[in-house]
PDB file of C-alpha atoms in Angstrom:
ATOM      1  CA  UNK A 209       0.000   0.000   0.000  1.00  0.00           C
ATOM      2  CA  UNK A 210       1.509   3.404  -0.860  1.00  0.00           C
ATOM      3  CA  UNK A 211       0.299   6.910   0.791  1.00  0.00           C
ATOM      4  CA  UNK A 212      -0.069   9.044  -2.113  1.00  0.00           C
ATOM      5  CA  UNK A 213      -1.671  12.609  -1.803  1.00  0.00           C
ATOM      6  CA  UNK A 214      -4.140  13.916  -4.635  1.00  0.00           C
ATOM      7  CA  UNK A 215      -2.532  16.784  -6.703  1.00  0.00           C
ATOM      8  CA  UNK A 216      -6.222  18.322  -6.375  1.00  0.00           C
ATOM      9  CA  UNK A 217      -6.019  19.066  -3.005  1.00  0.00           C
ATOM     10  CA  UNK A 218      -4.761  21.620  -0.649  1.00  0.00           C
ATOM     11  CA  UNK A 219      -1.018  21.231   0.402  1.00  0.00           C
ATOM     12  CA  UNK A 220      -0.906  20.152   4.115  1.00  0.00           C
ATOM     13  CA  UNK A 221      -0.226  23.230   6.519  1.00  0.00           C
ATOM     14  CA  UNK A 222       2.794  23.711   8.184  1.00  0.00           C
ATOM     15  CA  UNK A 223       3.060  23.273  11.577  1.00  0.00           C
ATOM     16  CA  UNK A 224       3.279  26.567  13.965  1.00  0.00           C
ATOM     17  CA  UNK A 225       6.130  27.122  15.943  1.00  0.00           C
ATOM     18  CA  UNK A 226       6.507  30.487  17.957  1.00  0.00           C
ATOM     19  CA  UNK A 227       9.132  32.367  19.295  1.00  0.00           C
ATOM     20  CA  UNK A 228       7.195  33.562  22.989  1.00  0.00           C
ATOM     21  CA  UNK A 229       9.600  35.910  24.370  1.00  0.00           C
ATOM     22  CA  UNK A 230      10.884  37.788  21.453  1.00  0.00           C
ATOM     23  CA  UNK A 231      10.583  39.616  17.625  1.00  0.00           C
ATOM     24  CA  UNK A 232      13.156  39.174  15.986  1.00  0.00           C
ATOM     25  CA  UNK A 233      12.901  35.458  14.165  1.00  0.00           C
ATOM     26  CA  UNK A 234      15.466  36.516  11.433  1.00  0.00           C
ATOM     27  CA  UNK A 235      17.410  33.556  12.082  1.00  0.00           C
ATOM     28  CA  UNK A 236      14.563  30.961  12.823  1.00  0.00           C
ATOM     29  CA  UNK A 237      11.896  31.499   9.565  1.00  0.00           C
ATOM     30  CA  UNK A 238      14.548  31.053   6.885  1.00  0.00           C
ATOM     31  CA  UNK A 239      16.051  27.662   8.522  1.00  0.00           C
ATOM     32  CA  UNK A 240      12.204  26.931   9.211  1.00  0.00           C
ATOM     33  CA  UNK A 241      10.226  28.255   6.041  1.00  0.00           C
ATOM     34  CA  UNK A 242      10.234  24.612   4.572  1.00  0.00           C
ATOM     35  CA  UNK A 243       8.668  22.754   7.560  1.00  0.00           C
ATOM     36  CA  UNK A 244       6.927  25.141   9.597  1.00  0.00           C
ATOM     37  CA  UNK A 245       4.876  28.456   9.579  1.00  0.00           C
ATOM     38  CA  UNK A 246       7.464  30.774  12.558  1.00  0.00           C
ATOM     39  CA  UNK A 247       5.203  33.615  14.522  1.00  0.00           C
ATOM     40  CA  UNK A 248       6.468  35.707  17.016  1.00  0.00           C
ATOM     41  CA  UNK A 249       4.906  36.935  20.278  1.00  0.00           C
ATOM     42  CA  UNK A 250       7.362  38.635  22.369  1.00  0.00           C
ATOM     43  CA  UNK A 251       5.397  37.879  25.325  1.00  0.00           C
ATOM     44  CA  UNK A 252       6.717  38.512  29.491  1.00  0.00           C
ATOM     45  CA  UNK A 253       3.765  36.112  30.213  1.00  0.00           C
ATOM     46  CA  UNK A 254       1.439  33.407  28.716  1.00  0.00           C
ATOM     47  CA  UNK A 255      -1.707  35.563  29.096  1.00  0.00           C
ATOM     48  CA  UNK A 256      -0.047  37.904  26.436  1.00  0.00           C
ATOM     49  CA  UNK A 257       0.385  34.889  24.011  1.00  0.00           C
ATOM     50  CA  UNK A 258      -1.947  35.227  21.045  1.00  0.00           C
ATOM     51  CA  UNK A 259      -5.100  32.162  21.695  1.00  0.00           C
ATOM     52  CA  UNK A 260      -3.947  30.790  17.967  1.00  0.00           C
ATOM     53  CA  UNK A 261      -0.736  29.807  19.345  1.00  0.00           C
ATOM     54  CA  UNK A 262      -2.002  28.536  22.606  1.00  0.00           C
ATOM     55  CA  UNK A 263      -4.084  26.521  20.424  1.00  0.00           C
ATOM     56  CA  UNK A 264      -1.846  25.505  17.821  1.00  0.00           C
ATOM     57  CA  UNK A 265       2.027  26.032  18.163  1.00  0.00           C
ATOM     58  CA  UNK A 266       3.436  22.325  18.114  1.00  0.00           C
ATOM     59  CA  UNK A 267       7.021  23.833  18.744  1.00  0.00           C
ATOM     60  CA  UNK A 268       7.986  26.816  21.423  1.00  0.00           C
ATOM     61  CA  UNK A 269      10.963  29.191  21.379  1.00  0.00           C
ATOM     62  CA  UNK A 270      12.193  31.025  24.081  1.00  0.00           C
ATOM     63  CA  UNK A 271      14.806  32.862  25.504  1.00  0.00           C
ATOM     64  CA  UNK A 272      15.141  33.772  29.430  1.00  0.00           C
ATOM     65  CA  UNK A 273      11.849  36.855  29.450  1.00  0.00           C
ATOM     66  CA  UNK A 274       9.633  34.322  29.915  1.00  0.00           C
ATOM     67  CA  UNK A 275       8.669  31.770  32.384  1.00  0.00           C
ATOM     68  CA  UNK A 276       6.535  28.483  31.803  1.00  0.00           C
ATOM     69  CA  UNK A 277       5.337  26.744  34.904  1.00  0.00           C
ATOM     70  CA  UNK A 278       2.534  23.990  34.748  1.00  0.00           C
ATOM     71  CA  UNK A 279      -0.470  26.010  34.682  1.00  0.00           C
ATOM     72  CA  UNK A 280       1.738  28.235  31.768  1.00  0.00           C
ATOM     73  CA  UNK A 281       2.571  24.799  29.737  1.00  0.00           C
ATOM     74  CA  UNK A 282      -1.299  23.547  30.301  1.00  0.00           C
ATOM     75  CA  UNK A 283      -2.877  26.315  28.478  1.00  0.00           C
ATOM     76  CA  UNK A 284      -0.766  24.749  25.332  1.00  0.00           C
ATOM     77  CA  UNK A 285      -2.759  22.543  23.551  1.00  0.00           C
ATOM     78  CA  UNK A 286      -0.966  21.006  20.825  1.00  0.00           C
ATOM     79  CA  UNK A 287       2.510  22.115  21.812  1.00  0.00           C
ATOM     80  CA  UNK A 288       5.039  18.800  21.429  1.00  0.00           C
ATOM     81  CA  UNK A 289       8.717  20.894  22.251  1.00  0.00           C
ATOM     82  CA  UNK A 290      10.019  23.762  23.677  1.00  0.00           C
ATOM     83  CA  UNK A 291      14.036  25.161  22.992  1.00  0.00           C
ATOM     84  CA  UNK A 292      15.171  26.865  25.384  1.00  0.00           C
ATOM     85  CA  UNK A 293      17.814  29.535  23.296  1.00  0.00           C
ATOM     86  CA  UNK A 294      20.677  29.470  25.728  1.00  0.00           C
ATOM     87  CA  UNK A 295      22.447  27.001  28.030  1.00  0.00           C
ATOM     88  CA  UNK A 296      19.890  27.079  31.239  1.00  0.00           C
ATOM     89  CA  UNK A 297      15.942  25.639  31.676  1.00  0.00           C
ATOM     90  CA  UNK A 298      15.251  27.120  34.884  1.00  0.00           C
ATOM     91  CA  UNK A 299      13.065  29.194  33.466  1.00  0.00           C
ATOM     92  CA  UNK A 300      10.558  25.935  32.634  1.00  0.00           C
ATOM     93  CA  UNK A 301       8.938  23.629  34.424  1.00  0.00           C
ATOM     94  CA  UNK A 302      10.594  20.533  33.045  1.00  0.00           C
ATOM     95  CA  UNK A 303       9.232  17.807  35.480  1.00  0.00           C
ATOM     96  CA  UNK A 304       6.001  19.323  34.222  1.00  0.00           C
ATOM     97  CA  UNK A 305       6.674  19.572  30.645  1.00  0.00           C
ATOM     98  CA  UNK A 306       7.351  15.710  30.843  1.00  0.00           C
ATOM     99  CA  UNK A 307       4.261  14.523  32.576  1.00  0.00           C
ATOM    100  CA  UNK A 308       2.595  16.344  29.697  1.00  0.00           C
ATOM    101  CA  UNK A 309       4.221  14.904  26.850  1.00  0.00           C
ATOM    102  CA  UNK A 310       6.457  18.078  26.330  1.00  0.00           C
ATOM    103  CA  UNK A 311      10.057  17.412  25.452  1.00  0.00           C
ATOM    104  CA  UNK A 312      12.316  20.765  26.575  1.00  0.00           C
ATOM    105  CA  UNK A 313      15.609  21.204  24.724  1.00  0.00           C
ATOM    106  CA  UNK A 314      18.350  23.944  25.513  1.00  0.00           C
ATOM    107  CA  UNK A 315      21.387  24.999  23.440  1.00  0.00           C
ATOM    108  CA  UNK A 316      23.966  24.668  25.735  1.00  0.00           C
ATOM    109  CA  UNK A 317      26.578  26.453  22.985  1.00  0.00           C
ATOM    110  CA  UNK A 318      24.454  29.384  22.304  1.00  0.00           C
ATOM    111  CA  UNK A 319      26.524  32.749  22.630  1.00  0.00           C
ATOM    112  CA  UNK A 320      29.742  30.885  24.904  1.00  0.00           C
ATOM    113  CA  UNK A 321      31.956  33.175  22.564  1.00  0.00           C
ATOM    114  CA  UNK A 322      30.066  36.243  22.591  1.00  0.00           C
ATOM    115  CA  UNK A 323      29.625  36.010  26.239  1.00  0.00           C
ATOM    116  CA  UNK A 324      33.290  35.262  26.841  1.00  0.00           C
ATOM    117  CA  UNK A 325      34.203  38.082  24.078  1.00  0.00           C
ATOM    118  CA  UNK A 326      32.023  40.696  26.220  1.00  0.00           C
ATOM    119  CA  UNK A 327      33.407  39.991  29.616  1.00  0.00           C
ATOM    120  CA  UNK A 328      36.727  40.447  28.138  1.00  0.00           C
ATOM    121  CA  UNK A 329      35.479  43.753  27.395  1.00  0.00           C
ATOM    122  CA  UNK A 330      34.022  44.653  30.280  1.00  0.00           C
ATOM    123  CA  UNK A 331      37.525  43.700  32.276  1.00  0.00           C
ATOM    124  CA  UNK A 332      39.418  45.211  29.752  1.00  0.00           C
ATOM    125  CA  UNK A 333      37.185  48.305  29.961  1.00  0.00           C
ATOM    126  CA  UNK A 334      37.718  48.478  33.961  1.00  0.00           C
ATOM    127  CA  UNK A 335      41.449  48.293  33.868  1.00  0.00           C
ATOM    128  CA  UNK A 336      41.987  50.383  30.726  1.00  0.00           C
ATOM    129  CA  UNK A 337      39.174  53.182  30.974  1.00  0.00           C
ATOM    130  CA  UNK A 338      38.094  52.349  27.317  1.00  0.00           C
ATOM    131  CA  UNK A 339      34.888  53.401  27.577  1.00  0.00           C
ATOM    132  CA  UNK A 340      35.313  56.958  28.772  1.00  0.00           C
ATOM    133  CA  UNK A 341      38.305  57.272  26.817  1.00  0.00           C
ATOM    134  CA  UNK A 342      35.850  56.431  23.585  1.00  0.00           C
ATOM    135  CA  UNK A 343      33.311  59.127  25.133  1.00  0.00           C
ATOM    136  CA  UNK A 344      35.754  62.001  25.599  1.00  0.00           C
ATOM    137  CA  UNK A 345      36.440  61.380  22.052  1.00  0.00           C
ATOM    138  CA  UNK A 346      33.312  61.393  20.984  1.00  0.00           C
ATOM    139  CA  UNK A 347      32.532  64.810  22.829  1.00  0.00           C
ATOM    140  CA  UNK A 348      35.096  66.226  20.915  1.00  0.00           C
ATOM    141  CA  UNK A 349      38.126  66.213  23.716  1.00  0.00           C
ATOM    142  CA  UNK A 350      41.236  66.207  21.690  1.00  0.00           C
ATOM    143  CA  UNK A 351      43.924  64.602  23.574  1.00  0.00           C
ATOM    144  CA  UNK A 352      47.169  66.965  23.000  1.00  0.00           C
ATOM    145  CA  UNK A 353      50.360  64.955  24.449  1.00  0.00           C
ATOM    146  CA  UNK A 354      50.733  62.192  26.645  1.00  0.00           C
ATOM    147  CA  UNK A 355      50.416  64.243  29.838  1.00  0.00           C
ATOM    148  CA  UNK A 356      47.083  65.192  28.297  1.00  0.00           C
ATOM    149  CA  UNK A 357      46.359  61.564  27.279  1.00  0.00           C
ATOM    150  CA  UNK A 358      46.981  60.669  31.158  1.00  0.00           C
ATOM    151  CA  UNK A 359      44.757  62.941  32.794  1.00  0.00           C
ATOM    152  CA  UNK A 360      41.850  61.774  30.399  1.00  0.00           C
ATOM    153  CA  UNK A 361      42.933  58.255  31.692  1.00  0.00           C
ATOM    154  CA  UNK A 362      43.376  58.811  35.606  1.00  0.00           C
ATOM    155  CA  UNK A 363      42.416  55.465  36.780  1.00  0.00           C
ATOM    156  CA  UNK A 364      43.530  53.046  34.298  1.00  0.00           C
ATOM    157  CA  UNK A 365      45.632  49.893  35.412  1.00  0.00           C
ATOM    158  CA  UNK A 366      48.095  47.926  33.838  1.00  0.00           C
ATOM    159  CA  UNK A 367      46.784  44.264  33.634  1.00  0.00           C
ATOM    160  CA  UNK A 368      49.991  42.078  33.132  1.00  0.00           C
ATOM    161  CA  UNK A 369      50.699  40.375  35.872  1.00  0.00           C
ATOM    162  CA  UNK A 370      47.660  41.243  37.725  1.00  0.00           C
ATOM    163  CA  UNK A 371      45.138  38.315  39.170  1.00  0.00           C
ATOM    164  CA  UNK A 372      41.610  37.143  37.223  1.00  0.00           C
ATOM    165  CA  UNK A 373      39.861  34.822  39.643  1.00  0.00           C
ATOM    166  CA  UNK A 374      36.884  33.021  37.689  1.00  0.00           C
ATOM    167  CA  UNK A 375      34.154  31.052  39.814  1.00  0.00           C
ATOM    168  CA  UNK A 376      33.226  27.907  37.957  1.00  0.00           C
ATOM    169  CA  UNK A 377      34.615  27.407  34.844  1.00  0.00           C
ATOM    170  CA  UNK A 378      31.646  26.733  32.388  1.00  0.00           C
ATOM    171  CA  UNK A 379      32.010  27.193  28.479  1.00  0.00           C
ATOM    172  CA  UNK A 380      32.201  31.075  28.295  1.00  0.00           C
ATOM    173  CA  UNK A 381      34.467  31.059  31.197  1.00  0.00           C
ATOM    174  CA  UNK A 382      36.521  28.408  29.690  1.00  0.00           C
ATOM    175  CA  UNK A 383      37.138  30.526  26.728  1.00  0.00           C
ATOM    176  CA  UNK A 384      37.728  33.717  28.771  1.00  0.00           C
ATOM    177  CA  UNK A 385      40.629  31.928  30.564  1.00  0.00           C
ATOM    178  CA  UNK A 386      42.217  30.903  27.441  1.00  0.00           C
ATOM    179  CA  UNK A 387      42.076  34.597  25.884  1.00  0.00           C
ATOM    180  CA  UNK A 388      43.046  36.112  29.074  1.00  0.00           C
ATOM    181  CA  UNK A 389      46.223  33.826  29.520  1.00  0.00           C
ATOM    182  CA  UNK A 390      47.216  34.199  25.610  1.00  0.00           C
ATOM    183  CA  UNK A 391      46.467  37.891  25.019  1.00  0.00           C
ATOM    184  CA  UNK A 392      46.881  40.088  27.901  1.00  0.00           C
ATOM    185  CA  UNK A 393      49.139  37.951  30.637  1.00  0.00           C
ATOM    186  CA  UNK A 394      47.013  37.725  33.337  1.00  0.00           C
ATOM    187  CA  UNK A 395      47.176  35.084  36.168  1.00  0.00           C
ATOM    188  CA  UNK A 396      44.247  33.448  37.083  1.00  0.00           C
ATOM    189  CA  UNK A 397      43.141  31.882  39.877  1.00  0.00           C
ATOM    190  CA  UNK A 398      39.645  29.730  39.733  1.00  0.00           C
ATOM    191  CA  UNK A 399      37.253  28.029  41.876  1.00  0.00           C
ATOM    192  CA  UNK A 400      35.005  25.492  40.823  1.00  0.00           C
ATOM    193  CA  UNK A 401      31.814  25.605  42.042  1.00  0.00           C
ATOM    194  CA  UNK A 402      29.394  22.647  42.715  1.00  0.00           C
ATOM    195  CA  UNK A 403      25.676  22.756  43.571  1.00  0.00           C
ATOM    196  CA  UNK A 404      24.269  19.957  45.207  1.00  0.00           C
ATOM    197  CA  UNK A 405      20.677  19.401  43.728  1.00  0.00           C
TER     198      UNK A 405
END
């Protein structure tokens, strides 16, 4: 016996998958046009979620905005998964989600180098005044000399040689150590931490 679908007829419809806490689903549609129809809701809370998706979405999106507890996942009807876009699920109720018939996915890798990339930043901000060194700029200061240079950067630090200590040492923090030990020479002392459940 072979399934074969009549020309004549209407092509099936694509499932619904929605993206609850956000807008922007310029990555999603185009890696989803083929299989499924991709709406957005950026939603804080299920009771701003649209009733078509509550009734319909077979797939769920989400970031960290939103939280799903049981009485959140129940007013789903059809839904069958949820992704979690980022490396945590503490944001759903996954015992929950299971006695339902929900499966809950995360993406552990999502961002590790952007997140390790910003703290380097943010350190490298600290110790080198980047920041309002970019601003004076910006408001026109015109830095005449290096005696003029270090009065616009009273407080900045020298890092080689200095300490980084890191708590836990997950993927971002993992890369962060290796950049930090390659390109700028600091030391660094970590901890890891472990939570008993």
């Amino acid at each position: 016996m072979s399934l074969h679908r009549s020309s004549n007829g209407p092509p099936p419809a694509k499932p619904l998958v929605a993206l609850l806490d956000g807008r922007d689903c310029t990555i999603e549609m185009p890696l989803l046009k083929d299989v499924a129809t991709v709406a957005f809701c950026d939603a804080s809370s299920t009771s701003e979620i649209h009733g078509k998706v509550l009734e319909e979405a077979v797939g769920a999106l989400m970031w960290h905005t939103i939280s799903l507890t049981r009485e959140d996942l129940q007013k789903f009807k059809s839904l069958k998964i949820i992704v979690r876009i980022g490396s945590g699920y503490d944001n759903i109720d996954i015992k929950a989600a299971g006695e339902l018939g929900i499966a809950v996915c995360n993406v552990p890798g999502f961002g590790v180098e952007e997140s390790a990339d910003t703290t380097l930043c943010h350190i490298l901000t600290l110790y080198r005044r980047t920041y309002w060194l970019a601003n004076s700029l910006q408001m026109g200061k015109r830095i005449n000399g290096p005696e003029h240079l270090k009065e616009v950067a009273n407080g900045s630090a020298r890092i080689r040689r200095d300490t980084l200590g890191i708590v836990g040492l997950g993927k971002p923090l993992m890369i962060l150590f290796k950049m930090t030990k390659l390109l700028i020479g600091l030391s660094i002392c970590r901890s890891l931490v472990h939570l008993s459940t």
